[in-house]
CSV table of C-alpha atoms in Angstrom, one decimal:
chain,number,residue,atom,x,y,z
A,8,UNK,CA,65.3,25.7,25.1
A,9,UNK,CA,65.7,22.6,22.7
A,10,UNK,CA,63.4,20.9,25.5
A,11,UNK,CA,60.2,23.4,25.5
A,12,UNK,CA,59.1,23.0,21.7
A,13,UNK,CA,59.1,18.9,22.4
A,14,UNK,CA,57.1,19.3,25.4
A,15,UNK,CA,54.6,21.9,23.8
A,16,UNK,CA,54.5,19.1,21.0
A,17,UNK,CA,53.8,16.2,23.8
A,18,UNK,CA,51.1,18.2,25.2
A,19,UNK,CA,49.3,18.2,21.7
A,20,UNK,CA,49.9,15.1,21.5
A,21,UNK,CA,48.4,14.1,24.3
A,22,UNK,CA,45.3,16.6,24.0
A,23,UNK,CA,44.3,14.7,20.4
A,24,UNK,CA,45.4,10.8,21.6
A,25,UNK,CA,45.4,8.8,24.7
A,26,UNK,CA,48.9,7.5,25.7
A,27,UNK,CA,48.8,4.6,27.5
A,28,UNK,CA,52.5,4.8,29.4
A,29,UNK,CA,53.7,1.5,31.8
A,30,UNK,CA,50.8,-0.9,29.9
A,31,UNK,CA,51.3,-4.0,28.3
A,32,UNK,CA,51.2,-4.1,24.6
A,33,UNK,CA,48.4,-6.5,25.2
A,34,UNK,CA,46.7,-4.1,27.9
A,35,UNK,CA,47.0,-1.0,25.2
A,36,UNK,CA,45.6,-3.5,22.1
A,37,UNK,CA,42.9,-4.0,24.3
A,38,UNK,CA,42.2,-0.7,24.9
A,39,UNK,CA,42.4,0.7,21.7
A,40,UNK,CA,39.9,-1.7,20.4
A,41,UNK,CA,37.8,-0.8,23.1
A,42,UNK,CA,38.3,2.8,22.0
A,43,UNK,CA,37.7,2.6,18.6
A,44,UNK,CA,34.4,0.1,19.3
A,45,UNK,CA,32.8,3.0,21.3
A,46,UNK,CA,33.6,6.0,18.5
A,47,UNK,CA,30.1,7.1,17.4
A,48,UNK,CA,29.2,8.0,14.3
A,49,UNK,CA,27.7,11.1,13.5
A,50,UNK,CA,23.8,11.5,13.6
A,51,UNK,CA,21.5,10.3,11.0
A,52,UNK,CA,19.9,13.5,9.7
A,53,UNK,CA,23.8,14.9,9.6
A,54,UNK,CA,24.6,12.4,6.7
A,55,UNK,CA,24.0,13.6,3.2
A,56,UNK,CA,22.9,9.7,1.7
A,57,UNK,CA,21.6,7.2,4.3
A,58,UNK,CA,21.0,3.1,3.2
A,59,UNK,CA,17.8,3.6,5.6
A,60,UNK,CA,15.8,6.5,4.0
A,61,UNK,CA,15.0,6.1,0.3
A,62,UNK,CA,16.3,8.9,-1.8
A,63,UNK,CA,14.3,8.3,-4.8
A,64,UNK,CA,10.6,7.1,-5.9
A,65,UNK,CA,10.7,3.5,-7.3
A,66,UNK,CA,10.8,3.2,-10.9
A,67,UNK,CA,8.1,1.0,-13.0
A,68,UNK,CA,9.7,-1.2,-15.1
A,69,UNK,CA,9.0,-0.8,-18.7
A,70,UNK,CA,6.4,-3.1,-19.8
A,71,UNK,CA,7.6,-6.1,-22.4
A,72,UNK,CA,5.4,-6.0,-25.4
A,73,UNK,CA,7.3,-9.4,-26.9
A,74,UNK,CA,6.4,-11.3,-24.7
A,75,UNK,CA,2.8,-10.8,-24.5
A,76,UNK,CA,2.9,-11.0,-28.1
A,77,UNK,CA,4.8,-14.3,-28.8
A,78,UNK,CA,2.2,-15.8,-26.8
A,79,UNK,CA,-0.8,-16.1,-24.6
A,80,UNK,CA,-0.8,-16.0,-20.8
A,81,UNK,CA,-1.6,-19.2,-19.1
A,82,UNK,CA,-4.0,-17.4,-17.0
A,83,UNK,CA,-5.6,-16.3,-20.6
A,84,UNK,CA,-5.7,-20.2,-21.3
A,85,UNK,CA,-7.7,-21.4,-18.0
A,86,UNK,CA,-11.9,-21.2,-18.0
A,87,UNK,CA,-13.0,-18.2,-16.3
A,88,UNK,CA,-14.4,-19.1,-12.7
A,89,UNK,CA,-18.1,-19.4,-12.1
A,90,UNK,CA,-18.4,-17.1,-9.7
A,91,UNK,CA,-16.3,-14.7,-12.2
A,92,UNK,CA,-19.0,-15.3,-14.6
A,93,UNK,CA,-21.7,-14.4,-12.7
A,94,UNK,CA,-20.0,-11.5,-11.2
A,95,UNK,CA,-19.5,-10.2,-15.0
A,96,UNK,CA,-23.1,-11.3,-15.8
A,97,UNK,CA,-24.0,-8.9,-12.6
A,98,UNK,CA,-22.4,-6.2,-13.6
A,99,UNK,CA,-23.4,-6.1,-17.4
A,100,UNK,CA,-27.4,-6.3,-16.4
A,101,UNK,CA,-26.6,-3.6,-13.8
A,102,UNK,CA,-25.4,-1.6,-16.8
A,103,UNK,CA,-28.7,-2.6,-19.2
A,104,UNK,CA,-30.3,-1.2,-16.5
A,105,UNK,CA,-28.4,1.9,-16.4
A,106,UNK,CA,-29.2,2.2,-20.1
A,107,UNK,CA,-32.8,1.5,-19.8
A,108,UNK,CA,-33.0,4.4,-17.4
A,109,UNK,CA,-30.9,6.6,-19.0
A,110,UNK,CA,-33.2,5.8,-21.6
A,111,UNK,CA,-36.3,6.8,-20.3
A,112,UNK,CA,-35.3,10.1,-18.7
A,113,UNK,CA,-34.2,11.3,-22.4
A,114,UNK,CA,-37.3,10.6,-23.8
A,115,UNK,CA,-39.7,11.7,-20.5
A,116,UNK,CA,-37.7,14.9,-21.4
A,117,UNK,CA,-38.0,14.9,-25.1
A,118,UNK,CA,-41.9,14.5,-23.9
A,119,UNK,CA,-41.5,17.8,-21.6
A,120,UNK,CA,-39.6,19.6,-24.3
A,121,UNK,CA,-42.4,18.8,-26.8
A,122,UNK,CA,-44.8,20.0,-24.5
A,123,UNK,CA,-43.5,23.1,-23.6
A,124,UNK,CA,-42.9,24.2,-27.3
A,125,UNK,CA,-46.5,23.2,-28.2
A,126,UNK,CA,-47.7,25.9,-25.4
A,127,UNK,CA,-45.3,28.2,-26.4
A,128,UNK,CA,-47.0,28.0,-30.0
A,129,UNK,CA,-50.3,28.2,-28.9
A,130,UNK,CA,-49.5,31.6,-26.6
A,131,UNK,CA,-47.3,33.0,-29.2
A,132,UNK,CA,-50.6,34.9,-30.8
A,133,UNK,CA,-52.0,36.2,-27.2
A,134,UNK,CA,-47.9,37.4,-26.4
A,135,UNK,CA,-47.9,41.1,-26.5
A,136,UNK,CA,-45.3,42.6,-29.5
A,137,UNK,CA,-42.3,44.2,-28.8
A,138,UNK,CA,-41.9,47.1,-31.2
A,139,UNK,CA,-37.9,48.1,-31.5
């Protein structure tokens, strides 16, 4: 009787490890390294934090006001480029001429406005009244 509870034990035993009876000790390091090489982990979308996926947005680093006020930057300090200047001098004329057309459209419809009121005047005798 003593006998049946230590074999029902040996049987879970061997159910949950692998026994490695008559092998060397050398034979059954062996193996177990093999064993425990080839264990696989558990799926990537099973873990809850992975090193691969990024779990947050980056964060800007706050910008240093002291040191853009203890001195200039030495890109501040070098001449501006030639073909930066002229790229700058592009850009502003392209912007006078924005202006100057801008310019013209307000008054050709200041012109209009003026117009229509001036007719508006002159039919305002002929206009039929509206008696309330």
């Amino acid at each position: 009787m003593s006998s049946s509870p230590e074999r029902r034990e040996q049987d879970e035993f061997d159910k949950f490890f692998t026994v490695f009876d008559g092998s060397s000790p050398e034979d059954v390091s062996h193996a177990r390294q093999l064993w425990s090489s080839l264990s696989l982990l558990p799926p990537l979308e099973s873990r809850l934090v992975s090193a691969d996926i990024r779990q947050r947005l980056p964060v800007s680093r706050p910008q240093r006001s002291s040191t853009a006020a203890a001195g200039p930057k030495p890109s501040a300090l070098e001449p501006p480029s030639v073909h930066a200047l002229r790229q700058r001098q592009e850009e502003r004329q392209r912007y006078v001429a924005m202006a100057d057309q801008r310019r013209e459209i307000l008054a050709l419809l200041r012109r209009q406005r003026e117009l229509r009121i001036q007719r508006e005047l002159l039919s305002v005798d002929f206009k039929p009244k509206m008696s309330t």
